[in-house]
XYZ file of C-alpha atoms in Angstrom:
714
model
C 0.002 0.105 0.155
C 1.261 3.581 -0.778
C 1.547 5.334 2.359
C 3.464 8.594 0.991
C 1.667 11.807 2.152
C 1.675 14.465 -0.363
C 4.516 16.946 0.648
C 2.640 19.815 -1.156
C -0.291 19.486 1.166
C 1.173 18.325 4.566
C 1.367 22.042 6.004
C -2.296 22.211 5.648
C -3.616 19.266 7.305
C -3.516 20.342 10.836
C -4.803 23.912 10.175
C -8.598 23.821 10.334
C -8.890 24.627 14.311
C -7.677 28.197 13.706
C -9.847 31.436 12.794
C -9.391 33.230 10.054
C -10.444 36.789 8.624
C -11.426 37.697 5.323
C -10.883 40.788 3.701
C -14.173 42.414 5.106
C -13.178 41.564 8.558
C -15.297 38.451 9.000
C -13.987 35.980 11.271
C -14.114 32.386 9.511
C -15.663 29.344 11.716
C -13.393 26.918 12.509
C -14.090 23.649 10.948
C -12.998 21.919 14.387
C -12.264 22.919 17.927
C -8.780 24.131 18.567
C -6.806 21.355 19.781
C -8.795 18.392 18.092
C -6.208 15.577 17.350
C -5.331 14.486 13.798
C -6.708 11.272 12.944
C -4.272 8.898 11.076
C -4.615 5.677 8.872
C -5.474 2.699 10.687
C -2.953 -0.305 11.115
C -3.583 -3.425 9.930
C -2.113 -6.784 11.447
C -4.088 -8.951 8.933
C -4.732 -8.924 5.401
C -8.369 -9.658 5.115
C -9.121 -11.852 2.001
C -12.767 -12.827 2.202
C -15.602 -12.083 4.437
C -18.633 -14.703 4.647
C -21.804 -13.890 6.278
C -24.350 -16.686 7.269
C -27.277 -14.416 8.399
C -30.940 -15.098 9.359
C -32.829 -11.476 9.673
C -35.972 -11.506 12.318
C -38.629 -8.997 11.246
C -40.435 -9.600 14.451
C -37.691 -8.873 16.782
C -35.787 -6.948 14.475
C -32.663 -8.710 15.373
C -29.926 -10.430 13.233
C -28.019 -13.537 14.004
C -25.538 -15.436 12.095
C -21.934 -16.117 11.777
C -18.999 -13.960 10.202
C -16.115 -15.722 8.838
C -12.998 -13.930 7.696
C -10.179 -15.309 5.675
C -7.137 -13.539 6.599
C -3.416 -13.659 6.389
C -1.327 -12.375 8.720
C 0.956 -9.422 7.967
C 4.012 -10.014 10.069
C 5.554 -12.892 12.045
C 4.640 -12.999 15.810
C 1.155 -11.961 15.269
C -0.518 -13.178 18.309
C -3.765 -11.516 18.297
C -6.381 -9.816 15.881
C -8.742 -7.050 16.460
C -12.342 -6.950 14.994
C -14.945 -4.118 14.878
C -18.156 -5.648 16.557
C -20.509 -2.936 18.068
C -23.238 -3.792 20.852
C -23.436 -7.609 19.577
C -23.688 -10.770 21.620
C -20.758 -12.988 21.041
C -21.527 -16.660 21.529
C -18.360 -18.601 20.137
C -15.200 -17.680 18.247
C -13.243 -20.145 16.155
C -9.592 -20.001 14.525
C -8.994 -22.602 11.898
C -11.957 -24.531 12.964
C -10.929 -24.816 16.769
C -12.349 -22.479 19.438
C -10.537 -19.723 20.549
C -10.286 -17.297 23.409
C -11.224 -13.813 22.806
C -12.070 -10.813 24.696
C -15.018 -8.443 23.928
C -16.047 -4.905 25.115
C -18.810 -4.025 23.321
C -16.983 -2.498 20.788
C -13.814 -4.441 20.119
C -13.398 -7.946 19.634
C -9.966 -9.192 20.456
C -9.144 -12.628 19.169
C -6.041 -14.512 20.877
C -4.168 -17.240 18.468
C -2.844 -20.154 20.498
C 0.441 -19.570 18.725
C 1.624 -17.244 16.137
C 0.705 -18.189 12.811
C 2.869 -17.947 9.794
C 3.019 -14.638 7.973
C 1.206 -14.833 4.657
C -0.307 -17.890 5.658
C -4.459 -18.037 5.244
C -6.591 -19.103 8.227
C -10.520 -18.724 9.041
C -11.747 -16.720 11.813
C -15.476 -17.588 12.694
C -17.562 -15.777 15.054
C -21.002 -16.505 15.987
C -23.209 -13.488 17.049
C -26.397 -12.043 17.456
C -27.757 -8.360 17.562
C -30.304 -6.106 17.693
C -28.619 -3.307 15.621
C -29.046 0.403 16.440
C -27.004 1.193 13.387
C -25.781 -0.338 9.952
C -28.915 -2.505 9.693
C -32.490 -1.199 10.007
C -36.093 -3.132 10.022
C -38.710 -0.868 8.791
C -42.222 -1.853 8.258
C -45.989 -1.043 9.128
C -47.184 0.433 12.413
C -49.876 1.960 14.158
C -48.767 5.424 12.484
C -47.970 4.243 9.157
C -49.753 1.326 8.540
C -49.385 1.169 4.756
C -45.505 1.227 5.328
C -43.408 -1.098 3.006
C -41.585 -3.914 5.123
C -37.690 -4.068 4.745
C -34.502 -4.863 5.958
C -31.701 -2.758 4.707
C -27.977 -2.129 5.749
C -26.013 1.309 5.401
C -22.236 0.869 6.165
C -20.776 3.900 5.226
C -18.814 5.528 7.131
C -18.065 2.984 10.042
C -21.296 1.325 10.855
C -20.742 -2.065 9.104
C -19.237 -3.108 12.503
C -22.912 -2.655 14.063
C -24.147 -5.801 11.878
C -21.346 -8.023 11.198
C -17.748 -8.573 12.869
C -15.345 -6.985 10.650
C -12.214 -4.844 9.981
C -14.313 -1.631 9.471
C -11.885 0.567 7.730
C -11.467 1.935 4.176
C -7.948 0.704 3.754
C -8.610 -2.915 3.583
C -10.515 -4.854 0.790
C -11.824 -8.553 0.414
C -14.203 -10.347 -1.666
C -17.463 -11.208 0.055
C -20.604 -13.650 0.109
C -23.795 -13.633 2.070
C -25.689 -16.484 2.695
C -29.068 -15.161 4.086
C -32.515 -17.097 5.217
C -35.555 -14.758 4.491
C -39.450 -15.375 4.559
C -40.541 -17.143 1.759
C -41.421 -15.088 -1.130
C -39.236 -12.275 -0.051
C -36.632 -10.740 -2.715
C -33.005 -9.896 -1.341
C -30.249 -8.049 -2.905
C -26.579 -8.122 -2.225
C -23.351 -7.692 -3.747
C -22.041 -9.878 -6.605
C -24.059 -12.414 -8.190
C -27.081 -14.389 -6.949
C -25.559 -18.240 -6.955
C -28.169 -19.886 -5.692
C -31.597 -19.696 -4.249
C -33.328 -22.581 -2.477
C -36.745 -23.359 -0.444
C -36.409 -24.508 3.364
C -39.847 -24.962 4.825
C -41.308 -21.470 5.172
C -37.870 -19.690 4.095
C -35.746 -19.208 1.273
C -31.904 -19.497 1.038
C -30.148 -16.870 -0.978
C -26.529 -17.251 -1.916
C -24.711 -13.911 -2.955
C -21.042 -13.910 -3.971
C -19.069 -10.531 -4.876
C -15.576 -11.626 -6.463
C -13.704 -8.433 -6.829
C -12.217 -6.840 -3.476
C -13.998 -4.114 -2.058
C -14.156 -2.377 1.611
C -16.467 -3.637 4.456
C -18.622 -0.292 4.229
C -19.853 -1.159 0.666
C -21.068 -4.666 1.955
C -24.752 -4.667 1.585
C -28.055 -6.769 2.136
C -31.638 -5.635 1.370
C -34.710 -8.008 2.099
C -38.367 -7.242 1.320
C -41.119 -7.609 -1.012
C -39.834 -6.231 -4.598
C -40.707 -6.114 -8.160
C -37.278 -6.645 -10.240
C -37.222 -4.726 -13.370
C -34.112 -6.041 -15.803
C -32.428 -4.145 -18.428
C -28.910 -4.636 -19.775
C -25.891 -2.875 -21.277
C -23.790 -4.522 -23.533
C -24.451 -8.062 -21.823
C -24.319 -6.810 -18.459
C -27.349 -6.677 -16.154
C -28.935 -3.265 -14.940
C -31.798 -3.762 -13.075
C -33.555 -2.099 -10.184
C -36.056 -3.242 -7.578
C -39.202 -1.146 -6.377
C -42.165 -1.969 -4.194
C -44.914 -3.654 -6.035
C -47.116 -1.015 -7.899
C -44.211 1.411 -8.363
C -42.950 0.035 -11.542
C -43.748 3.069 -13.429
C -42.442 5.711 -11.081
C -38.959 3.323 -11.035
C -38.807 3.710 -14.638
C -38.902 7.582 -14.439
C -35.857 7.442 -11.868
C -33.785 4.601 -13.310
C -34.613 4.063 -16.919
C -31.584 6.077 -18.050
C -29.008 3.726 -15.956
C -27.755 1.840 -18.916
C -26.785 4.971 -20.896
C -25.204 6.158 -17.769
C -23.179 2.957 -17.583
C -22.098 3.313 -21.152
C -21.212 7.319 -20.945
C -18.989 6.591 -17.948
C -17.275 3.579 -19.147
C -16.719 5.521 -22.181
C -15.174 8.631 -20.889
C -13.121 7.077 -18.050
C -11.836 4.152 -20.577
C -12.496 1.685 -17.913
C -15.529 -0.596 -18.634
C -17.920 -1.178 -15.641
C -15.928 -3.394 -13.802
C -18.513 -5.646 -12.181
C -20.692 -8.365 -12.715
C -24.192 -6.616 -12.511
C -25.469 -3.070 -11.578
C -28.956 -2.999 -9.450
C -30.488 -0.198 -7.831
C -33.233 -0.702 -4.931
C -35.406 1.529 -3.006
C -35.385 1.766 0.698
C -37.915 3.223 2.869
C -36.501 5.913 5.529
C -33.260 5.299 4.074
C -30.913 7.754 5.918
C -29.090 9.202 2.953
C -29.940 10.015 -0.421
C -28.205 6.726 -1.888
C -25.345 4.487 -1.122
C -22.776 3.204 -3.396
C -22.884 -0.739 -2.411
C -20.424 -2.254 -4.831
C -23.002 -3.844 -7.516
C -25.962 -3.018 -5.601
C -27.057 0.736 -4.939
C -29.407 1.675 -2.485
C -31.633 4.782 -3.156
C -33.961 6.427 -1.124
C -37.601 5.846 -1.848
C -38.035 9.502 -1.848
C -36.478 9.647 -5.325
C -39.522 7.708 -6.739
C -41.537 10.303 -8.443
C -44.918 10.320 -10.795
C -45.614 11.984 -14.060
C -46.660 15.348 -12.445
C -43.281 15.413 -10.410
C -41.280 14.389 -13.380
C -42.090 18.094 -14.668
C -39.486 19.480 -12.821
C -38.028 16.647 -10.133
C -35.388 14.240 -11.717
C -33.380 11.474 -10.130
C -30.569 11.604 -12.813
C -28.345 13.544 -10.425
C -28.672 10.879 -7.793
C -28.510 7.938 -10.180
C -25.442 9.137 -11.794
C -23.925 10.024 -8.573
C -24.108 6.437 -7.160
C -23.221 4.920 -10.518
C -19.989 6.857 -10.811
C -19.054 5.574 -7.421
C -18.597 2.088 -8.763
C -15.266 3.648 -10.506
C -14.664 6.167 -7.745
C -15.196 4.829 -4.206
C -15.715 1.218 -4.934
C -13.191 0.085 -7.585
C -10.669 2.658 -6.088
C -11.395 3.567 -2.626
C -9.935 6.407 -0.756
C -7.308 4.561 1.931
C -8.325 6.984 4.756
C -11.248 9.372 5.253
C -9.158 12.525 4.856
C -9.180 11.598 1.164
C -12.633 10.933 0.979
C -13.028 13.616 -1.873
C -11.588 10.870 -3.924
C -14.946 9.034 -3.872
C -17.424 11.956 -3.191
C -15.863 15.037 -5.312
C -15.422 12.518 -8.335
C -19.030 10.919 -8.294
C -20.381 14.545 -7.895
C -18.146 15.869 -10.647
C -19.774 13.092 -12.849
C -23.035 14.195 -12.364
C -21.829 17.100 -14.433
C -20.533 15.168 -17.140
C -23.917 13.427 -17.220
C -25.894 16.282 -17.755
C -23.666 17.814 -20.453
C -24.195 14.493 -22.117
C -27.678 14.345 -21.838
C -28.885 17.823 -21.520
C -26.275 20.005 -23.188
C -23.548 22.609 -21.947
C -26.025 25.115 -20.671
C -27.698 22.436 -18.251
C -24.099 21.580 -17.367
C -22.898 24.768 -16.739
C -25.838 25.790 -14.393
C -25.766 22.076 -12.572
C -22.254 22.919 -11.548
C -23.269 26.273 -10.755
C -26.028 24.617 -7.986
C -22.844 22.838 -6.615
C -20.914 26.269 -6.539
C -24.058 27.771 -4.532
C -23.986 24.943 -2.209
C -20.309 24.914 -1.339
C -20.317 28.946 -0.817
C -23.216 28.402 1.798
C -21.161 26.340 3.618
C -17.795 28.364 3.457
C -19.564 31.420 4.237
C -22.479 30.601 6.692
C -20.628 27.478 8.557
C -16.818 26.948 8.080
C -13.934 27.109 5.859
C -11.290 24.039 5.580
C -8.997 21.920 3.073
C -10.970 19.242 1.013
C -8.216 17.030 2.591
C -7.719 17.422 6.136
C -7.218 14.739 9.057
C -8.420 16.985 11.699
C -11.828 15.776 12.454
C -13.819 13.878 15.232
C -16.364 11.518 13.261
C -15.666 10.659 9.568
C -19.234 11.831 8.949
C -17.707 15.185 9.671
C -15.840 15.167 6.516
C -18.857 14.710 4.590
C -19.825 17.708 3.409
C -20.218 20.561 0.737
C -16.325 21.106 0.668
C -15.809 17.239 0.054
C -18.746 16.747 -2.544
C -19.268 20.265 -4.207
C -15.927 21.892 -3.936
C -14.172 18.563 -4.837
C -16.277 18.443 -8.009
C -15.795 21.735 -8.912
C -12.121 21.592 -8.736
C -12.000 18.445 -10.900
C -14.266 20.566 -13.420
C -11.839 23.458 -13.293
C -8.902 20.575 -13.569
C -10.399 19.103 -16.850
C -10.677 22.661 -18.729
C -7.225 23.635 -17.480
C -5.577 20.519 -19.042
C -7.913 20.160 -21.794
C -10.340 16.995 -22.264
C -7.814 14.708 -23.913
C -5.269 14.708 -21.388
C -7.872 14.938 -18.614
C -9.603 11.806 -19.494
C -6.148 9.922 -20.403
C -4.846 10.836 -16.829
C -8.350 9.417 -15.226
C -7.842 6.239 -17.137
C -4.391 5.863 -15.932
C -5.382 6.324 -12.338
C -7.981 4.029 -12.448
C -6.119 1.267 -13.979
C -2.972 1.800 -11.943
C -5.071 1.620 -8.789
C -8.261 -0.340 -9.331
C -9.225 -2.666 -6.738
C -6.907 -0.782 -4.609
C -7.229 1.895 -1.686
C -5.649 5.347 -2.756
C -4.704 8.922 -1.579
C -4.595 11.959 -3.171
C -0.905 11.848 -4.594
C -2.011 8.841 -6.567
C -4.259 11.082 -8.569
C -1.658 13.812 -8.487
C 1.270 11.250 -10.090
C -1.329 10.240 -12.816
C -2.191 13.881 -14.036
C 1.593 14.561 -13.647
C 2.843 11.401 -15.663
C 0.157 12.030 -18.486
C 0.414 15.828 -18.622
C 4.256 16.143 -18.034
C 3.392 19.108 -15.795
C 4.040 19.746 -12.282
C 0.764 20.308 -10.491
C 1.567 20.279 -7.140
C 0.703 23.877 -6.863
C -2.703 23.397 -8.376
C -3.397 20.692 -5.656
C -1.566 22.872 -2.795
C -3.893 25.355 -3.552
C -7.343 23.797 -4.178
C -7.003 20.512 -2.206
C -4.485 21.093 0.458
C -5.747 24.674 1.014
C -9.355 26.141 1.489
C -11.006 29.034 0.392
C -11.357 30.265 -3.193
C -10.573 33.290 -5.267
C -12.914 36.250 -4.698
C -12.459 38.209 -7.991
C -13.197 41.769 -9.313
C -12.979 42.472 -12.643
C -12.800 45.844 -14.316
C -13.166 46.820 -17.656
C -12.996 50.526 -19.007
C -12.299 51.690 -22.727
C -10.263 54.426 -23.688
C -11.547 56.055 -27.101
C -8.213 58.131 -27.259
C -5.738 54.997 -27.249
C -8.338 52.397 -28.561
C -7.396 50.452 -25.647
C -9.338 48.693 -23.105
C -7.965 49.122 -19.460
C -8.774 45.450 -17.854
C -7.975 44.522 -14.346
C -8.294 41.368 -12.142
C -8.132 41.972 -8.365
C -8.306 38.988 -5.641
C -10.216 40.406 -2.805
C -9.802 37.336 -0.267
C -7.733 37.640 2.513
C -4.453 35.697 2.403
C -3.883 33.718 5.526
C -2.716 30.445 6.735
C -5.751 28.663 4.904
C -6.509 30.876 1.702
C -4.000 31.802 -0.935
C -3.637 34.191 -3.496
C -4.450 31.862 -6.292
C -2.624 30.728 -9.435
C -5.508 31.141 -12.110
C -5.095 30.259 -15.713
C -7.941 31.936 -17.304
C -9.568 33.045 -20.723
C -10.908 36.439 -21.599
C -13.251 36.746 -24.457
C -13.628 40.229 -26.241
C -16.597 40.891 -28.699
C -16.676 43.712 -30.926
C -18.819 44.638 -33.998
C -17.667 42.251 -36.683
C -15.322 40.514 -34.880
C -13.869 38.696 -31.642
C -10.903 37.589 -29.834
C -10.037 35.219 -26.996
C -6.936 35.750 -24.692
C -5.200 33.755 -22.135
C -3.943 35.435 -18.605
C -2.204 33.901 -16.232
C -3.204 35.722 -12.848
C -0.651 35.252 -10.296
C -0.870 38.428 -7.995
C -3.262 39.921 -5.883
C -3.880 42.449 -8.599
C -3.130 42.481 -12.372
C -3.710 45.621 -14.700
C -3.470 45.136 -18.471
C -3.971 47.422 -21.643
C -5.463 45.808 -24.311
C -5.355 47.138 -27.826
C -8.742 46.062 -29.859
C -9.857 46.990 -33.475
C -12.978 48.551 -32.000
C -14.704 49.306 -28.547
C -15.869 45.934 -27.042
C -19.640 45.110 -26.882
C -19.100 42.299 -24.487
C -16.213 41.216 -22.304
C -16.528 37.735 -21.140
C -14.348 36.878 -18.158
C -13.449 33.124 -17.981
C -16.091 32.091 -21.020
C -17.748 28.863 -19.661
C -17.084 29.693 -16.419
C -14.743 26.839 -15.773
C -12.628 28.471 -12.992
C -13.774 27.999 -9.298
C -14.444 31.501 -8.071
C -16.618 34.250 -7.305
C -16.367 37.303 -9.520
C -17.898 40.955 -9.348
C -18.028 42.658 -12.897
C -17.322 46.177 -12.524
C -18.600 46.861 -16.023
C -20.352 49.843 -17.082
C -24.321 49.210 -17.429
C -24.054 49.008 -21.265
C -21.603 46.067 -20.851
C -23.374 44.256 -18.702
C -26.922 44.552 -20.556
C -25.050 43.618 -23.717
C -23.705 40.380 -21.876
C -26.853 39.580 -20.544
C -28.682 39.658 -23.990
C -25.836 38.778 -26.442
C -23.900 35.816 -24.576
C -26.118 33.368 -26.080
C -23.870 30.509 -25.689
C -22.797 31.203 -22.202
C -25.538 30.592 -19.602
C -23.230 31.576 -16.500
C -22.093 34.852 -18.462
C -25.572 35.623 -18.606
C -26.212 34.903 -15.014
C -23.306 36.881 -13.777
C -24.690 39.905 -16.103
C -28.198 39.562 -14.590
C -26.600 39.212 -10.831
C -24.532 42.768 -11.422
C -27.616 44.412 -12.791
C -29.903 43.410 -9.893
C -27.063 45.564 -7.826
C -27.511 48.585 -10.145
C -31.303 48.839 -9.993
C -31.856 51.449 -12.993
C -34.748 51.784 -15.028
C -32.677 50.332 -17.777
C -31.736 47.211 -15.570
C -35.151 46.530 -14.825
C -36.059 46.477 -18.384
C -33.359 44.215 -19.674
C -33.907 41.775 -16.702
C -37.747 41.905 -17.548
C -37.285 41.475 -21.290
C -34.770 38.320 -20.315
C -37.007 36.912 -17.686
C -39.560 36.560 -20.481
C -37.398 35.514 -23.417
C -34.280 33.762 -22.319
C -34.368 30.028 -23.837
C -32.701 28.705 -20.533
C -34.498 28.587 -17.179
C -31.902 29.043 -15.100
C -31.064 32.700 -16.648
C -34.835 33.116 -16.218
C -34.613 32.301 -12.609
C -31.518 34.597 -11.785
C -33.292 37.315 -13.788
C -36.433 36.830 -11.193
C -33.934 36.880 -8.156
C -32.061 39.906 -9.509
C -35.446 41.837 -9.889
C -36.356 40.795 -6.298
C -33.305 42.434 -5.239
C -34.119 45.898 -6.977
C -37.533 45.475 -5.150
C -38.988 48.441 -6.845
C -42.579 48.919 -8.353
C -41.047 48.119 -11.595
C -39.547 45.247 -10.857
C -42.626 43.736 -8.973
C -44.581 44.372 -12.087
C -42.249 42.490 -14.350
C -42.317 39.670 -12.017
C -46.455 39.481 -12.042
C -46.198 39.609 -15.825
C -43.804 36.882 -15.844
C -45.561 34.384 -13.885
C -46.582 32.449 -16.857
C -43.272 31.659 -18.010
C -43.280 28.195 -19.606
C -40.515 26.191 -17.428
C -41.766 25.491 -14.066
C -38.409 25.840 -12.913
C -38.545 29.474 -13.773
C -41.881 29.678 -12.404
C -40.956 28.642 -8.950
C -38.270 31.249 -9.135
C -40.728 33.710 -9.924
C -42.929 32.734 -7.221
C -39.843 32.846 -4.613
C -39.007 36.593 -5.886
C -42.978 37.537 -5.554
C -42.726 36.616 -1.837
C -40.396 39.300 -1.415
C -43.028 42.076 -1.292
C -45.698 42.364 1.539
C -49.364 42.904 0.797
C -52.217 42.035 -1.513
C -50.867 42.447 -4.863
C -48.003 39.763 -4.563
C -50.337 37.746 -2.945
C -53.092 37.763 -5.751
C -50.596 36.804 -7.966
C -49.340 33.804 -5.971
C -52.714 32.617 -4.957
C -53.576 32.148 -8.698
C -50.121 29.845 -8.875
C -51.151 28.001 -5.512
C -54.683 27.089 -6.554
C -53.620 25.675 -10.056
C -49.842 25.011 -11.597
C -48.982 21.891 -13.684
C -45.992 21.481 -11.438
C -46.408 20.397 -7.571
C -43.027 22.419 -7.095
C -44.571 25.665 -8.657
C -47.585 25.358 -5.947
C -45.433 24.632 -3.316
C -42.900 27.439 -4.024
C -46.116 29.705 -4.099
C -47.138 28.396 -0.807
C -44.134 29.581 0.972
C -43.921 32.786 -0.633
C -47.563 33.533 -0.196
C -46.957 33.262 3.603
C -44.192 35.590 3.390
C -46.595 38.529 1.982
C -48.343 38.262 5.199
C -51.508 39.545 3.235
C -54.865 38.944 4.857
C -55.563 36.695 1.822
C -52.871 34.479 2.209
C -54.214 32.072 5.284
C -57.221 30.673 3.673
C -55.744 29.843 0.334
C -52.652 28.216 2.261
C -55.249 26.300 4.597
C -56.893 25.062 1.425
C -53.651 23.837 -0.234
C -53.110 21.413 2.973
C -55.458 19.078 1.325
C -53.079 18.829 -1.755
C -51.313 15.689 -2.296
C -47.845 16.104 -3.851
C -44.860 14.467 -4.336
C -43.120 14.009 -0.838
C -45.626 16.132 0.481
C -43.980 19.092 -0.884
C -46.903 21.260 -0.943
C -47.966 20.676 2.559
C -44.704 21.102 3.881
C -44.088 24.388 2.150
C -47.543 25.561 3.450
C -46.155 25.020 7.140
C -43.091 26.913 5.800
C -45.060 29.813 4.846
C -46.833 30.108 8.094
C -43.434 30.226 10.087
């Protein structure tokens, strides 16, 4: 195992417990309390080769009993014991090589003594008989007095370190083993686990299902789901691609999962590594504690992702499905060696959501999808804390599974893709996967792959983006000088440099558009401030900083109103250029700004730009802006209508309430009605209460309308 720690980032590993101040004097909250000790990768006494679980779940008592048999090889000579993770279990017997063994158990760790030290590298079996009523790791759900129609299920959830609650194991991501589960289930019930179903036999009122996963994986990816399900089978290039849903939800399942084979094809193509396992299945779980879980070959998805045709107007499972599928490569085939490098799992899976949206829905959707990631990350960075993506200063692994890990990690990869170019980016990804498949990895392994492929030293890139915190906060200014025929163009990094946040090195493009021509130039931003005098044939009509918005940043455009309006209306092939212009015009609040925003809100061909115009008009918050929003409440795209409804909630009184009531009473979209209910409550109009109470009778996807009514009452 490669234990090298990236030296470029080592100085950042322990910095998360300090306070930092931005350029405006705001203190950044620390990610962890000062003095929080670092968490280092766990030692291994043995190499676990295989996990066999013989299990019998009891739905009545909500208990599991069984045997966990581990095939292990001691790593060193004179290994006198092995320690397994086993939480809150009753251990009835332990055997080593078929003979009873002495053990000690404290409710958390099971320490097994060897009679004599086994030879290093020699395989032996350790079998543990146990029973448990799991508090975590495995969950029994079903009908009760409050929810008599709830689907009866048993499902497991191992990540981060909860597999130890349902079977004794080495529960850490630096250990991989093949696995098999032999489970006794009530007759007629379906089970799903990793790998292939080898056999199914009847034994009285029960069935015995035997599953086996050949390619090694980590303990947190071992899964078992049992319940009454309908299986829908698809295929891609001879590979089984299937999903399992409760009876009667087949059509909803198709809306959520039907595109999976095409995703398998795309991800196999772009990574250069064919989907590496025996099958790919997805199964829904009631009351699932996360959105989805990428168990090897057998993803568990929340039942809440299932939706009807009306919800499908503006709700999609595609991001979730793409994310969990991508983990089969990034997280399962290659797995972070320890939790500090978990962005190699989650950042990649989130990035692959963008890749899917670009392929399926076009560049505009991909750009705005990435912007959603940026908004999520910024909300955490500004409102909660700032940290490096890679840090070993944490208390629980789950602390790390945040928007820095997922969304910022994805945006760093998005930036890297465009910085090195598509050909070299995917060539490096292929090398990384082929070189480290079936292994555990750290960030240095990814760095090495990129440096080997591109020939470039990218330590600076990973140092500032992955082992450092924050992001560039840019102010871009453009002023034309008629006398010299030059554009005075400046870029300022406004973020405060400190121990966590750097002055960033940014390769960036700028596109200049004038009457009858255009030119794109490349710049290298390396200082806190750069000033350029750029000769152009004519006065530019549009100045696009970072066309395509591929650099992770915030940007303030210090442009004249004419440049901003031209960018809003004229940057036809660049969604985020139009979005940035809309945001800047929202700050200006002039009559010309309102007129331009109102026009684009009604007529832009992309809903995200319309939504941003609605938000900008709400910030201007004058009568003209109010009238523009009321006039736009019938825009075609339901996602844009949701934004209009939300914006109308920024005005008190009956005028907004009347407009919102009409949306709440009847819109084709559940989510427009839900947003109208929430916004209606904010108007504090006397018209609101009765309309909102009536809306409580509306059935909707995941009760989104009722939930929004109650939110509006607050």
